[in-house]
Amino acid sequence: MPETETMTKVFARPRSLTEKRFTYCPGCHHGLITRILGSTIDKLGIQERTVVVAPVGCAVFAYEWFRCDGIQAAHGRAAAVATGLKRANPELVVLSYQGDGDLAAIGTAETVHAANRGEAITVIFVNNQIYGMTGGQMAPTTLDGQPTTSSPQGRDPATMGHPLRVAEMIAALEAPMYVTRQSLYDAKHITQATKAVEKALRYQVERRGYSLVEIVANCPTGWKMPPVKANEHIAATVTGVFPLGDLVDRG
Amino acid sequence: MPRGKVVIDPERCKGCGVCVATCPFGVLEMSSTYNSSGYPVAGAAHPEQCTGCALCAQACPDIAIEVYRGVGARERGDG
Amino acid sequence: MRQLMTGNEAMAEGAIRAGCRAYFGYPITPQNEILEYMAAHLPQAGGAFVQAESEVAAINMCYGASAAGVRTMTSSSSPGISLKLEGISYLAGADLPCVIVNVMRGGPGLGNIAPAQGDYFQATKGGGHGDYRLIVLAPSTVQESAELVGLAFDLSDRYRVPAMILADGMLGQMMEPVALPPHRDPATLPPKPWALTGAKGREPNYIASFALDPKDLRELNLRRHERYREIADREVRWEEVETGDAEVLLVAYGTMGRIAKTVVRRARGEGLRVGLLRPITLWPFPYEPIRALAERVRAVLTVELSAGQMWEDVRLAVEGRCPTPFYGEMGGVVPTPDEVLQEVKRLA
């Protein structure tokens, strides 16, 4: 690129990410969230003390994307694993990366109690309203009426309950330092979500305590929508059920 | 000379089209080429319009885009 | 100096002295004194104590703390250990050391809180999913409870295999004088280069039990089973009492092992040639010593607080060399020495 020789590189792959290609589907927000985390880890200079706790789900390989120490947790148990890591070595920056089935169904107890104890960890909650890896089944966050492979006629609140609002649930507790819900459906929201992730990690570095960043994300494959349309669906519909913004900021 | 330039790694691109929808200046389009995984690859159809704002790169889920800016252009980007 | 302690307290103090610096537990009888002792004493030793929201959470906290390179322990009793099995399988699959104490009670289900040995299969044959083993140590006195916890940490670290202390409600609750092992400074323990301490000046360490490619997962399993063979070759431990001229050999462990010692003494008092082999490691099981004794005794009587679980291993050891009768109690009923002696007299 002779032309670029005279130019300045203003955007490149974060140094704290490995060169591995993501295994996610085209347009999936998991990759974007990983990039934002990598950029933030770079910015805060914490790559050498960060441990990434990966969930079971599409992000099962999450620990391999980071040039940081990493660990794979049993389904739903990431917050407990993160608790063990942080209590054993408070110098570590512990990042628990979880999806909605992992965090809000099978791992509800671990999620709530880690938050209630105010564990000094950062939880990144990817809410895409579906079980992606297992083939698109209903999640606790699936919208009313949303068809999935295990709710083919659409989620019927009469027998399946309503979408679980995790950020509101965690915000009701006294211990959490920072609880926010963000999205990535356009450039403005990507910038806001990046700032939220930075704040959540910074609060941990400053030993303030527990943070949860819920990210209303897409699942183009599970939703059977092209990626751009899936992002539009978040803006038009999903954020109506999961309102965006900070719920708690005690920092 | 354009103020900015995007370099897309065709092997990382999965053809999702989010960068095309994100670019405010209509620089990017889906090209007619496919990478070794069979994904159609995005490309700069109108490179002369590029300002190096990096919004495309920030929205790319596969970190397939690097962005350059000409000397004197305002520093930006969180890469 | 010896001091009077319960088995539960001795295991907790033994763990702290062995360098345990992270304990995670959930209340369940008859092991609550371990949790309570850790709550009172581990923070003073600079360790982390968390009363978890469940046994599931506790074992996963151990998984995290162990990954951080710290000696970690959890304790529970039978129904709680069932809940921990998922986490135990992950510890085994990720090659993480950990000590798990099971103060067994009557089962199945909620059962009761009386001493029992019905979790032998669960402890020694895997219990959770996948091809794995635990190192299983069975103390029979309060003194041994304090000592075996330290051994469990050493073996677990050395082989990167989780270790279980298989005790029971009687041992956990009884008081005996104990000479406690010396304190060990965690800083002097062998280093763990695989631990998650931050990727500073080295490539990242990853800890997982996950390998999508069957050939990779087979390789991980094969390497682990090499270590299991090494453990089986080197780490079998047992105690023999009056086996030299024995005509009837008792095999019993834990609380039943100490009752069996009394049986041997009383039988000898009546002129009966009775001996005892008490396994200290239940896995690896002392197959060879039992096999050798089976060559020269008339019968090998297995006595357990269960329907006959270790009995299967005893029969595998004896392989038909002599009769292998069984005497057991269930539901938390503990036989008296005289009841066992009557059984022995039928064989002698």
Short mmCIF file of N, CA and C in Angstrom, two decimals, chain C residues 257-267 337:
data_model
loop_
_atom_site.label_atom_id
_atom_site.label_comp_id
_atom_site.label_asym_id
_atom_site.label_seq_id
_atom_site.Cartn_x
_atom_site.Cartn_y
_atom_site.Cartn_z
N GLY C 257 -13.66 -48.88 59.71
CA GLY C 257 -12.31 -49.40 59.89
C GLY C 257 -11.91 -49.38 61.36
N ARG C 258 -12.26 -48.32 62.09
CA ARG C 258 -11.88 -48.27 63.50
C ARG C 258 -12.72 -49.24 64.32
N ILE C 259 -13.99 -49.43 63.92
CA ILE C 259 -14.80 -50.45 64.61
C ILE C 259 -14.19 -51.82 64.36
N ALA C 260 -13.74 -52.04 63.14
CA ALA C 260 -13.15 -53.34 62.80
C ALA C 260 -11.87 -53.61 63.61
N LYS C 261 -11.15 -52.54 63.96
CA LYS C 261 -9.95 -52.72 64.81
C LYS C 261 -10.35 -53.30 66.17
N THR C 262 -11.45 -52.77 66.71
CA THR C 262 -11.94 -53.29 67.99
C THR C 262 -12.37 -54.75 67.84
N VAL C 263 -12.96 -55.06 66.71
CA VAL C 263 -13.39 -56.44 66.45
C VAL C 263 -12.17 -57.36 66.45
N VAL C 264 -11.10 -56.92 65.81
CA VAL C 264 -9.89 -57.74 65.75
C VAL C 264 -9.35 -57.98 67.16
N ARG C 265 -9.33 -56.90 67.97
CA ARG C 265 -8.80 -57.03 69.33
C ARG C 265 -9.63 -58.02 70.15
N ARG C 266 -10.96 -57.88 70.04
CA ARG C 266 -11.82 -58.78 70.82
C ARG C 266 -11.71 -60.21 70.32
N ALA C 267 -11.62 -60.37 69.01
CA ALA C 267 -11.51 -61.72 68.45
C ALA C 267 -10.22 -62.37 68.90
N PRO C 337 -19.15 -53.46 67.61
CA PRO C 337 -18.10 -54.46 67.41
C PRO C 337 -18.62 -55.87 67.64
#
